[in-house]
Amino acid sequence: MAQASHRTRSSWQSVLQFLEWTGELGLLFMRTLGALFRGRVLPGETLRQMGRIGVDSLPITLIVAAFTGMVLSLHTANQLKKLGAEGLIGGLVAISSAREAAPVLTAIVVAARVGSAIAAEIGTMSVTEQVDALRALGVSPVNYLVVPRFIASVLMLPMLTMFATVASVLGGLVVSVFGAGIGLSIYTNSVRDLMEPRDLYMGLLKTFIFGAIIAIVGCNQGLRTSGGAAGVGRSTTASVVTAIVLIYVADYFLAEWMFGTSAVQYR
């Protein structure tokens, strides 16, 4: 009986902690939007964060996207050649990359590389009382720490995704032409005929949401860090795991909204 009561109490505590954490995320998001609408933006810090999030993440994003396109092309080429449908390979790789592969994988790369850095940096400031020092000086941590990272993440993720989409399509082209022996013109014509601007636009629209998730989760984990170096490590890990899970959850609902019931209709 006592064991069942303890288990019930632990379950309720987990639910309450989850609700508290969700409320913190929502509150931080609303405070960030409020600071943006009031024009509380630091241009210099925002540009520095854009360089860290965008430019510094570009090489690894291109590598991941290119090999993803190669894998997509490898699997589709082998199967479609058996069916005599080589003319669909380029379009399938391009649509898959634009809709899902490039946006999601770019977000995961940025979450792993940048989200962890945000949580570690702000978490270190929290445990060394630098965040408290900002409050004592009358400086809002949201305006000084969160807003520049939020703007940079939301703006740079779509740009990284555009480069990733191009790299993925080119990676698929290399495998199709040199690996599967499909003509260059067949691949490029397939991309041109099957891929529509809507595929690219909808994929890019997702990345604004993904960028907001990465920034808010990383900043929230950093601001709530306690417990010294061990706490910074826990916050860094929690930031990456939480951001990736939320990206996948958001991706499902966004895909259902964008392409679910209407995908066949507009095609």
mmCIF file of N, CA, C and O in Angstrom, residues 51-115:
data_model
loop_
_atom_site.group_PDB
_atom_site.id
_atom_site.type_symbol
_atom_site.label_atom_id
_atom_site.label_comp_id
_atom_site.label_asym_id
_atom_site.label_seq_id
_atom_site.Cartn_x
_atom_site.Cartn_y
_atom_site.Cartn_z
ATOM 1 N N GLY A 51 26.422 35.005 -36.639
ATOM 2 C CA GLY A 51 27.652 34.394 -37.142
ATOM 3 C C GLY A 51 27.916 33.047 -36.505
ATOM 4 O O GLY A 51 28.289 32.084 -37.186
ATOM 5 N N ARG A 52 27.704 32.952 -35.199
ATOM 6 C CA ARG A 52 27.942 31.688 -34.500
ATOM 7 C C ARG A 52 26.946 30.617 -34.936
ATOM 8 O O ARG A 52 27.309 29.462 -35.141
ATOM 9 N N ILE A 53 25.683 31.004 -35.050
ATOM 10 C CA ILE A 53 24.643 30.023 -35.369
ATOM 11 C C ILE A 53 24.621 29.692 -36.853
ATOM 12 O O ILE A 53 24.464 28.525 -37.240
ATOM 13 N N GLY A 54 24.793 30.700 -37.703
ATOM 14 C CA GLY A 54 24.668 30.488 -39.132
ATOM 15 C C GLY A 54 25.956 30.107 -39.828
ATOM 16 O O GLY A 54 26.096 28.993 -40.345
ATOM 17 N N VAL A 55 26.908 31.023 -39.826
ATOM 18 C CA VAL A 55 28.146 30.821 -40.583
ATOM 19 C C VAL A 55 28.940 29.635 -40.039
ATOM 20 O O VAL A 55 29.403 28.771 -40.792
ATOM 21 N N ASP A 56 29.084 29.555 -38.720
ATOM 22 C CA ASP A 56 29.889 28.486 -38.132
ATOM 23 C C ASP A 56 29.242 27.112 -38.282
ATOM 24 O O ASP A 56 29.938 26.089 -38.224
ATOM 25 N N SER A 57 27.916 27.079 -38.454
ATOM 26 C CA SER A 57 27.217 25.794 -38.596
ATOM 27 C C SER A 57 27.119 25.337 -40.045
ATOM 28 O O SER A 57 26.673 24.213 -40.300
ATOM 29 N N LEU A 58 27.517 26.196 -40.995
ATOM 30 C CA LEU A 58 27.320 25.873 -42.406
ATOM 31 C C LEU A 58 28.116 24.650 -42.868
ATOM 32 O O LEU A 58 27.550 23.788 -43.558
ATOM 33 N N PRO A 59 29.404 24.516 -42.544
ATOM 34 C CA PRO A 59 30.143 23.352 -43.070
ATOM 35 C C PRO A 59 29.540 22.012 -42.672
ATOM 36 O O PRO A 59 29.330 21.140 -43.528
ATOM 37 N N ILE A 60 29.251 21.823 -41.395
ATOM 38 C CA ILE A 60 28.721 20.530 -40.970
ATOM 39 C C ILE A 60 27.318 20.303 -41.522
ATOM 40 O O ILE A 60 26.927 19.179 -41.846
ATOM 41 N N THR A 61 26.552 21.383 -41.686
ATOM 42 C CA THR A 61 25.215 21.253 -42.270
ATOM 43 C C THR A 61 25.302 20.778 -43.716
ATOM 44 O O THR A 61 24.537 19.897 -44.145
ATOM 45 N N LEU A 62 26.228 21.325 -44.482
ATOM 46 C CA LEU A 62 26.386 20.921 -45.879
ATOM 47 C C LEU A 62 26.834 19.465 -45.984
ATOM 48 O O LEU A 62 26.367 18.725 -46.857
ATOM 49 N N ILE A 63 27.729 19.044 -45.102
ATOM 50 C CA ILE A 63 28.205 17.651 -45.140
ATOM 51 C C ILE A 63 27.062 16.692 -44.850
ATOM 52 O O ILE A 63 26.845 15.706 -45.573
ATOM 53 N N VAL A 64 26.303 16.967 -43.796
ATOM 54 C CA VAL A 64 25.183 16.097 -43.434
ATOM 55 C C VAL A 64 24.147 16.058 -44.551
ATOM 56 O O VAL A 64 23.646 14.987 -44.924
ATOM 57 N N ALA A 65 23.823 17.219 -45.125
ATOM 58 C CA ALA A 65 22.799 17.276 -46.169
ATOM 59 C C ALA A 65 23.247 16.560 -47.438
ATOM 60 O O ALA A 65 22.462 15.845 -48.067
ATOM 61 N N ALA A 66 24.500 16.742 -47.815
ATOM 62 C CA ALA A 66 24.992 16.108 -49.038
ATOM 63 C C ALA A 66 24.942 14.585 -48.939
ATOM 64 O O ALA A 66 24.478 13.903 -49.863
ATOM 65 N N PHE A 67 25.379 14.041 -47.819
ATOM 66 C CA PHE A 67 25.358 12.589 -47.678
ATOM 67 C C PHE A 67 23.940 12.061 -47.503
ATOM 68 O O PHE A 67 23.653 10.923 -47.896
ATOM 69 N N THR A 68 23.057 12.874 -46.933
ATOM 70 C CA THR A 68 21.652 12.470 -46.868
ATOM 71 C C THR A 68 21.061 12.350 -48.264
ATOM 72 O O THR A 68 20.341 11.386 -48.575
ATOM 73 N N GLY A 69 21.362 13.324 -49.123
ATOM 74 C CA GLY A 69 20.903 13.240 -50.507
ATOM 75 C C GLY A 69 21.481 12.044 -51.229
ATOM 76 O O GLY A 69 20.795 11.396 -52.036
ATOM 77 N N MET A 70 22.729 11.716 -50.929
ATOM 78 C CA MET A 70 23.344 10.537 -51.545
ATOM 79 C C MET A 70 22.626 9.254 -51.129
ATOM 80 O O MET A 70 22.369 8.376 -51.960
ATOM 81 N N VAL A 71 22.300 9.151 -49.850
ATOM 82 C CA VAL A 71 21.601 7.955 -49.371
ATOM 83 C C VAL A 71 20.213 7.858 -49.986
ATOM 84 O O VAL A 71 19.783 6.778 -50.421
ATOM 85 N N LEU A 72 19.494 8.979 -50.036
ATOM 86 C CA LEU A 72 18.170 8.973 -50.654
ATOM 87 C C LEU A 72 18.250 8.528 -52.111
ATOM 88 O O LEU A 72 17.439 7.717 -52.580
ATOM 89 N N SER A 73 19.216 9.071 -52.820
ATOM 90 C CA SER A 73 19.366 8.726 -54.228
ATOM 91 C C SER A 73 19.769 7.267 -54.398
ATOM 92 O O SER A 73 19.301 6.577 -55.314
ATOM 93 N N LEU A 74 20.626 6.773 -53.515
ATOM 94 C CA LEU A 74 21.080 5.387 -53.608
ATOM 95 C C LEU A 74 19.911 4.417 -53.492
ATOM 96 O O LEU A 74 19.774 3.480 -54.293
ATOM 97 N N HIS A 75 19.049 4.644 -52.510
ATOM 98 C CA HIS A 75 17.922 3.735 -52.305
ATOM 99 C C HIS A 75 16.873 3.870 -53.404
ATOM 100 O O HIS A 75 16.355 2.864 -53.910
ATOM 101 N N THR A 76 16.529 5.099 -53.754
ATOM 102 C CA THR A 76 15.492 5.287 -54.773
ATOM 103 C C THR A 76 15.970 4.842 -56.150
ATOM 104 O O THR A 76 15.194 4.268 -56.927
ATOM 105 N N ALA A 77 17.243 5.080 -56.461
ATOM 106 C CA ALA A 77 17.750 4.710 -57.779
ATOM 107 C C ALA A 77 17.715 3.197 -57.972
ATOM 108 O O ALA A 77 17.304 2.697 -59.032
ATOM 109 N N ASN A 78 18.126 2.451 -56.959
ATOM 110 C CA ASN A 78 18.149 0.992 -57.090
ATOM 111 C C ASN A 78 16.749 0.426 -57.309
ATOM 112 O O ASN A 78 16.563 -0.523 -58.089
ATOM 113 N N GLN A 79 15.767 0.968 -56.630
ATOM 114 C CA GLN A 79 14.415 0.442 -56.737
ATOM 115 C C GLN A 79 13.718 0.908 -58.010
ATOM 116 O O GLN A 79 13.050 0.119 -58.697
ATOM 117 N N LEU A 80 13.865 2.201 -58.326
ATOM 118 C CA LEU A 80 13.148 2.735 -59.480
ATOM 119 C C LEU A 80 13.731 2.246 -60.805
ATOM 120 O O LEU A 80 13.006 2.142 -61.800
ATOM 121 N N LYS A 81 15.027 1.931 -60.822
ATOM 122 C CA LYS A 81 15.603 1.387 -62.056
ATOM 123 C C LYS A 81 14.993 0.030 -62.384
ATOM 124 O O LYS A 81 14.812 -0.314 -63.559
ATOM 125 N N LYS A 82 14.680 -0.749 -61.358
ATOM 126 C CA LYS A 82 14.032 -2.035 -61.601
ATOM 127 C C LYS A 82 12.649 -1.872 -62.217
ATOM 128 O O LYS A 82 12.185 -2.739 -62.961
ATOM 129 N N LEU A 83 11.992 -0.761 -61.906
ATOM 130 C CA LEU A 83 10.645 -0.501 -62.424
ATOM 131 C C LEU A 83 10.663 0.328 -63.698
ATOM 132 O O LEU A 83 9.600 0.645 -64.241
ATOM 133 N N GLY A 84 11.858 0.709 -64.144
ATOM 134 C CA GLY A 84 11.956 1.544 -65.335
ATOM 135 C C GLY A 84 11.471 2.955 -65.124
ATOM 136 O O GLY A 84 10.986 3.600 -66.055
ATOM 137 N N ALA A 85 11.595 3.456 -63.892
ATOM 138 C CA ALA A 85 11.097 4.800 -63.566
ATOM 139 C C ALA A 85 12.249 5.710 -63.165
ATOM 140 O O ALA A 85 12.165 6.452 -62.178
ATOM 141 N N GLU A 86 13.334 5.676 -63.919
ATOM 142 C CA GLU A 86 14.488 6.520 -63.602
ATOM 143 C C GLU A 86 14.152 7.998 -63.629
ATOM 144 O O GLU A 86 14.782 8.804 -62.944
ATOM 145 N N GLY A 87 13.134 8.352 -64.391
ATOM 146 C CA GLY A 87 12.774 9.762 -64.515
ATOM 147 C C GLY A 87 12.173 10.361 -63.266
ATOM 148 O O GLY A 87 11.917 11.570 -63.230
ATOM 149 N N LEU A 88 11.936 9.553 -62.227
ATOM 150 C CA LEU A 88 11.358 10.070 -60.988
ATOM 151 C C LEU A 88 12.399 10.308 -59.894
ATOM 152 O O LEU A 88 12.079 10.915 -58.868
ATOM 153 N N ILE A 89 13.623 9.836 -60.115
ATOM 154 C CA ILE A 89 14.611 9.846 -59.036
ATOM 155 C C ILE A 89 14.936 11.263 -58.574
ATOM 156 O O ILE A 89 14.890 11.573 -57.381
ATOM 157 N N GLY A 90 15.264 12.139 -59.487
ATOM 158 C CA GLY A 90 15.636 13.505 -59.112
ATOM 159 C C GLY A 90 14.521 14.227 -58.386
ATOM 160 O O GLY A 90 14.753 14.908 -57.375
ATOM 161 N N GLY A 91 13.289 14.066 -58.877
ATOM 162 C CA GLY A 91 12.171 14.740 -58.236
ATOM 163 C C GLY A 91 11.909 14.214 -56.838
ATOM 164 O O GLY A 91 11.621 14.993 -55.915
ATOM 165 N N LEU A 92 12.020 12.890 -56.651
ATOM 166 C CA LEU A 92 11.794 12.327 -55.323
ATOM 167 C C LEU A 92 12.853 12.803 -54.326
ATOM 168 O O LEU A 92 12.536 13.124 -53.177
ATOM 169 N N VAL A 93 14.107 12.834 -54.747
ATOM 170 C CA VAL A 93 15.167 13.322 -53.864
ATOM 171 C C VAL A 93 14.955 14.787 -53.515
ATOM 172 O O VAL A 93 15.085 15.200 -52.351
ATOM 173 N N ALA A 94 14.598 15.587 -54.517
ATOM 174 C CA ALA A 94 14.413 17.019 -54.291
ATOM 175 C C ALA A 94 13.229 17.289 -53.371
ATOM 176 O O ALA A 94 13.318 18.110 -52.442
ATOM 177 N N ILE A 95 12.100 16.607 -53.597
ATOM 178 C CA ILE A 95 10.921 16.824 -52.766
ATOM 179 C C ILE A 95 11.173 16.360 -51.339
ATOM 180 O O ILE A 95 10.825 17.046 -50.369
ATOM 181 N N SER A 96 11.793 15.182 -51.191
ATOM 182 C CA SER A 96 12.096 14.677 -49.848
ATOM 183 C C SER A 96 13.043 15.613 -49.104
ATOM 184 O O SER A 96 12.880 15.852 -47.899
ATOM 185 N N SER A 97 14.010 16.134 -49.823
ATOM 186 C CA SER A 97 14.974 17.039 -49.191
ATOM 187 C C SER A 97 14.314 18.345 -48.793
ATOM 188 O O SER A 97 14.517 18.843 -47.676
ATOM 189 N N ALA A 98 13.539 18.928 -49.697
ATOM 190 C CA ALA A 98 12.945 20.234 -49.428
ATOM 191 C C ALA A 98 11.897 20.170 -48.325
ATOM 192 O O ALA A 98 11.818 21.059 -47.473
ATOM 193 N N ARG A 99 11.087 19.112 -48.346
ATOM 194 C CA ARG A 99 10.003 19.014 -47.368
ATOM 195 C C ARG A 99 10.477 18.584 -45.984
ATOM 196 O O ARG A 99 10.054 19.154 -44.976
ATOM 197 N N GLU A 100 11.328 17.567 -45.926
ATOM 198 C CA GLU A 100 11.630 16.936 -44.648
ATOM 199 C C GLU A 100 13.117 16.874 -44.321
ATOM 200 O O GLU A 100 13.540 17.340 -43.273
ATOM 201 N N ALA A 101 13.897 16.255 -45.188
ATOM 202 C CA ALA A 101 15.279 15.933 -44.828
ATOM 203 C C ALA A 101 16.086 17.183 -44.483
ATOM 204 O O ALA A 101 16.719 17.242 -43.417
ATOM 205 N N ALA A 102 16.074 18.174 -45.350
ATOM 206 C CA ALA A 102 16.891 19.363 -45.104
ATOM 207 C C ALA A 102 16.414 20.155 -43.886
ATOM 208 O O ALA A 102 17.232 20.509 -43.021
ATOM 209 N N PRO A 103 15.110 20.471 -43.755
ATOM 210 C CA PRO A 103 14.685 21.230 -42.571
ATOM 211 C C PRO A 103 14.942 20.504 -41.253
ATOM 212 O O PRO A 103 15.462 21.103 -40.297
ATOM 213 N N VAL A 104 14.592 19.232 -41.186
ATOM 214 C CA VAL A 104 14.698 18.507 -39.923
ATOM 215 C C VAL A 104 16.160 18.247 -39.552
ATOM 216 O O VAL A 104 16.569 18.477 -38.405
ATOM 217 N N LEU A 105 16.950 17.772 -40.510
ATOM 218 C CA LEU A 105 18.346 17.472 -40.192
ATOM 219 C C LEU A 105 19.138 18.740 -39.880
ATOM 220 O O LEU A 105 20.017 18.726 -39.012
ATOM 221 N N THR A 106 18.834 19.825 -40.574
ATOM 222 C CA THR A 106 19.494 21.091 -40.247
ATOM 223 C C THR A 106 19.149 21.526 -38.834
ATOM 224 O O THR A 106 20.019 21.970 -38.074
ATOM 225 N N ALA A 107 17.883 21.399 -38.470
ATOM 226 C CA ALA A 107 17.466 21.764 -37.110
ATOM 227 C C ALA A 107 18.154 20.891 -36.070
ATOM 228 O O ALA A 107 18.571 21.382 -35.008
ATOM 229 N N ILE A 108 18.298 19.608 -36.347
ATOM 230 C CA ILE A 108 18.952 18.708 -35.390
ATOM 231 C C ILE A 108 20.437 19.050 -35.249
ATOM 232 O O ILE A 108 20.980 19.068 -34.140
ATOM 233 N N VAL A 109 21.084 19.345 -36.370
ATOM 234 C CA VAL A 109 22.497 19.734 -36.317
ATOM 235 C C VAL A 109 22.665 21.005 -35.493
ATOM 236 O O VAL A 109 23.550 21.105 -34.630
ATOM 237 N N VAL A 110 21.813 21.993 -35.738
ATOM 238 C CA VAL A 110 21.910 23.257 -35.004
ATOM 239 C C VAL A 110 21.562 23.048 -33.531
ATOM 240 O O VAL A 110 22.185 23.642 -32.644
ATOM 241 N N ALA A 111 20.568 22.209 -33.249
ATOM 242 C CA ALA A 111 20.208 21.935 -31.855
ATOM 243 C C ALA A 111 21.370 21.291 -31.115
ATOM 244 O O ALA A 111 21.643 21.618 -29.950
ATOM 245 N N ALA A 112 22.053 20.356 -31.772
ATOM 246 C CA ALA A 112 23.174 19.679 -31.135
ATOM 247 C C ALA A 112 24.375 20.603 -30.971
ATOM 248 O O ALA A 112 25.049 20.591 -29.928
ATOM 249 N N ARG A 113 24.634 21.408 -31.983
ATOM 250 C CA ARG A 113 25.818 22.248 -31.943
ATOM 251 C C ARG A 113 25.591 23.560 -31.203
ATOM 252 O O ARG A 113 26.398 23.968 -30.357
ATOM 253 N N VAL A 114 24.487 24.241 -31.511
ATOM 254 C CA VAL A 114 24.236 25.584 -30.984
ATOM 255 C C VAL A 114 23.399 25.539 -29.711
ATOM 256 O O VAL A 114 23.660 26.274 -28.759
ATOM 257 N N GLY A 115 22.354 24.680 -29.703
ATOM 258 C CA GLY A 115 21.512 24.611 -28.522
ATOM 259 C C GLY A 115 22.291 24.243 -27.281
ATOM 260 O O GLY A 115 22.078 24.807 -26.198
#
